[in-house]
Amino acid sequence: MNPSFFYLYCIYLFLNDIYSIYSMIFICFKYTVYTYSISIIFTICNGNICCTF
């Protein structure tokens, strides 16, 4: 594996992680709106954003 490929792969993993966090926030927000619940708290667990009620 050459260094430039490894560098691009690290960027890919970083962007993929950001995308997964934002999509999880969006899913949590949609779920909160649909259930008319305002008691949602965003906590960080295992590097991801999770919903706790």
Backbone as JSON Lines, residues from 0, in Angstrom:
{"i":0,"aa":"M","n":[0.86,-1.19,0.0],"ca":[0.0,0.0,0.0],"c":[0.9,1.24,0.0]}
{"i":1,"aa":"N","n":[0.78,2.08,-0.99],"ca":[1.63,3.28,-1.04],"c":[1.07,4.38,-0.15]}
{"i":2,"aa":"P","n":[1.89,5.32,0.26],"ca":[1.45,6.34,1.25],"c":[0.3,7.21,0.76]}
{"i":3,"aa":"S","n":[0.27,7.55,-0.54],"ca":[-0.79,8.44,-1.0],"c":[-2.15,7.76,-0.93]}
{"i":4,"aa":"F","n":[-2.2,6.48,-1.25],"ca":[-3.45,5.74,-1.14],"c":[-3.91,5.67,0.3]}
{"i":5,"aa":"F","n":[-2.97,5.44,1.2],"ca":[-3.29,5.38,2.62],"c":[-3.84,6.71,3.12]}
{"i":6,"aa":"Y","n":[-3.27,7.81,2.63],"ca":[-3.73,9.15,3.01],"c":[-5.15,9.39,2.53]}
{"i":7,"aa":"L","n":[-5.43,9.02,1.27],"ca":[-6.78,9.18,0.74],"c":[-7.77,8.29,1.48]}
{"i":8,"aa":"Y","n":[-7.33,7.1,1.86],"ca":[-8.21,6.19,2.59],"c":[-8.55,6.76,3.97]}
{"i":9,"aa":"C","n":[-7.59,7.41,4.61],"ca":[-7.85,8.05,5.9],"c":[-8.86,9.18,5.75]}
{"i":10,"aa":"I","n":[-8.74,9.96,4.69],"ca":[-9.7,11.03,4.44],"c":[-11.09,10.44,4.2]}
{"i":11,"aa":"Y","n":[-11.13,9.34,3.44],"ca":[-12.41,8.68,3.17],"c":[-13.06,8.21,4.46]}
{"i":12,"aa":"L","n":[-12.29,7.59,5.34],"ca":[-12.85,7.12,6.61],"c":[-13.34,8.29,7.45]}
{"i":13,"aa":"F","n":[-12.58,9.38,7.44],"ca":[-12.97,10.57,8.22],"c":[-14.28,11.14,7.72]}
{"i":14,"aa":"L","n":[-14.42,11.31,6.39],"ca":[-15.65,11.85,5.81],"c":[-16.82,10.9,6.02]}
{"i":15,"aa":"N","n":[-16.55,9.61,5.91],"ca":[-17.61,8.63,6.1],"c":[-18.12,8.68,7.53]}
{"i":16,"aa":"D","n":[-17.23,8.89,8.5],"ca":[-17.62,8.97,9.9],"c":[-18.46,10.21,10.14]}
{"i":17,"aa":"I","n":[-18.08,11.35,9.54],"ca":[-18.86,12.57,9.67],"c":[-20.25,12.37,9.09]}
{"i":18,"aa":"Y","n":[-20.32,11.72,7.92],"ca":[-21.62,11.49,7.28],"c":[-22.51,10.62,8.15]}
{"i":19,"aa":"S","n":[-21.95,9.58,8.76],"ca":[-22.76,8.7,9.58],"c":[-23.28,9.43,10.82]}
{"i":20,"aa":"I","n":[-22.45,10.32,11.39],"ca":[-22.9,11.08,12.56],"c":[-24.03,12.03,12.19]}
{"i":21,"aa":"Y","n":[-23.89,12.73,11.04],"ca":[-24.93,13.66,10.64],"c":[-26.22,12.94,10.28]}
{"i":22,"aa":"S","n":[-26.12,11.78,9.62],"ca":[-27.33,11.04,9.28],"c":[-28.01,10.53,10.53]}
{"i":23,"aa":"M","n":[-27.21,10.16,11.55],"ca":[-27.81,9.7,12.8],"c":[-28.53,10.84,13.5]}
{"i":24,"aa":"I","n":[-27.93,12.04,13.48],"ca":[-28.59,13.21,14.06],"c":[-29.9,13.5,13.33]}
{"i":25,"aa":"F","n":[-29.86,13.39,12.0],"ca":[-31.06,13.67,11.2],"c":[-32.16,12.67,11.51]}
{"i":26,"aa":"I","n":[-31.8,11.39,11.65],"ca":[-32.78,10.36,11.98],"c":[-33.38,10.63,13.37]}
{"i":27,"aa":"C","n":[-32.53,10.98,14.33],"ca":[-33.02,11.28,15.68],"c":[-33.95,12.49,15.66]}
{"i":28,"aa":"F","n":[-33.59,13.5,14.86],"ca":[-34.41,14.7,14.78],"c":[-35.76,14.39,14.16]}
{"i":29,"aa":"K","n":[-35.76,13.59,13.07],"ca":[-37.02,13.21,12.43],"c":[-37.9,12.42,13.39]}
{"i":30,"aa":"Y","n":[-37.28,11.5,14.13],"ca":[-38.04,10.69,15.08],"c":[-38.66,11.57,16.16]}
{"i":31,"aa":"T","n":[-37.91,12.56,16.61],"ca":[-38.41,13.46,17.65],"c":[-39.57,14.28,17.13]}
{"i":32,"aa":"V","n":[-39.48,14.79,15.88],"ca":[-40.55,15.59,15.32],"c":[-41.8,14.75,15.13]}
{"i":33,"aa":"Y","n":[-41.63,13.52,14.64],"ca":[-42.79,12.67,14.36],"c":[-43.5,12.25,15.63]}
{"i":34,"aa":"T","n":[-42.78,12.11,16.74],"ca":[-43.42,11.69,17.98],"c":[-43.76,12.87,18.88]}
{"i":35,"aa":"Y","n":[-43.5,14.1,18.38],"ca":[-43.75,15.33,19.13],"c":[-43.09,15.28,20.51]}
{"i":36,"aa":"S","n":[-41.9,14.7,20.53],"ca":[-41.18,14.59,21.79],"c":[-40.08,15.63,21.83]}
{"i":37,"aa":"I","n":[-39.98,16.35,22.96],"ca":[-38.9,17.34,23.09],"c":[-37.89,16.9,24.13]}
{"i":38,"aa":"S","n":[-38.02,15.67,24.61],"ca":[-37.12,15.2,25.66],"c":[-35.98,14.38,25.08]}
{"i":39,"aa":"I","n":[-35.46,14.81,23.92],"ca":[-34.35,14.07,23.32],"c":[-33.04,14.72,23.74]}
{"i":40,"aa":"I","n":[-32.11,13.9,24.1],"ca":[-30.81,14.38,24.54],"c":[-29.76,13.69,23.69]}
{"i":41,"aa":"F","n":[-28.87,14.47,23.08],"ca":[-27.79,13.9,22.29],"c":[-26.59,13.65,23.19]}
{"i":42,"aa":"T","n":[-26.21,12.39,23.26],"ca":[-25.04,12.05,24.04],"c":[-24.04,11.35,23.12]}
{"i":43,"aa":"I","n":[-22.78,11.46,23.48],"ca":[-21.75,10.8,22.7],"c":[-21.46,9.45,23.32]}
{"i":44,"aa":"C","n":[-21.63,8.39,22.53],"ca":[-21.3,7.07,23.02],"c":[-20.57,6.31,21.93]}
{"i":45,"aa":"N","n":[-19.4,5.83,22.25],"ca":[-18.55,5.07,21.33],"c":[-18.23,5.86,20.08]}
{"i":46,"aa":"G","n":[-18.07,7.17,20.2],"ca":[-17.68,7.99,19.07],"c":[-18.83,8.33,18.16]}
{"i":47,"aa":"N","n":[-20.03,7.81,18.44],"ca":[-21.2,8.14,17.62],"c":[-22.2,8.9,18.47]}
{"i":48,"aa":"I","n":[-23.09,9.6,17.8],"ca":[-24.13,10.34,18.52],"c":[-25.35,9.44,18.64]}
{"i":49,"aa":"C","n":[-25.82,9.25,19.85],"ca":[-26.94,8.34,20.08],"c":[-28.1,9.11,20.7]}
{"i":50,"aa":"C","n":[-29.27,8.55,20.58],"ca":[-30.45,9.16,21.19],"c":[-30.69,8.53,22.55]}
{"i":51,"aa":"T","n":[-30.92,9.38,23.54],"ca":[-31.34,8.87,24.84],"c":[-32.62,9.57,25.23]}
{"i":52,"aa":"F","n":[-33.55,8.82,25.74],"ca":[-34.85,9.38,26.12],"c":[-35.02,9.27,27.62]}
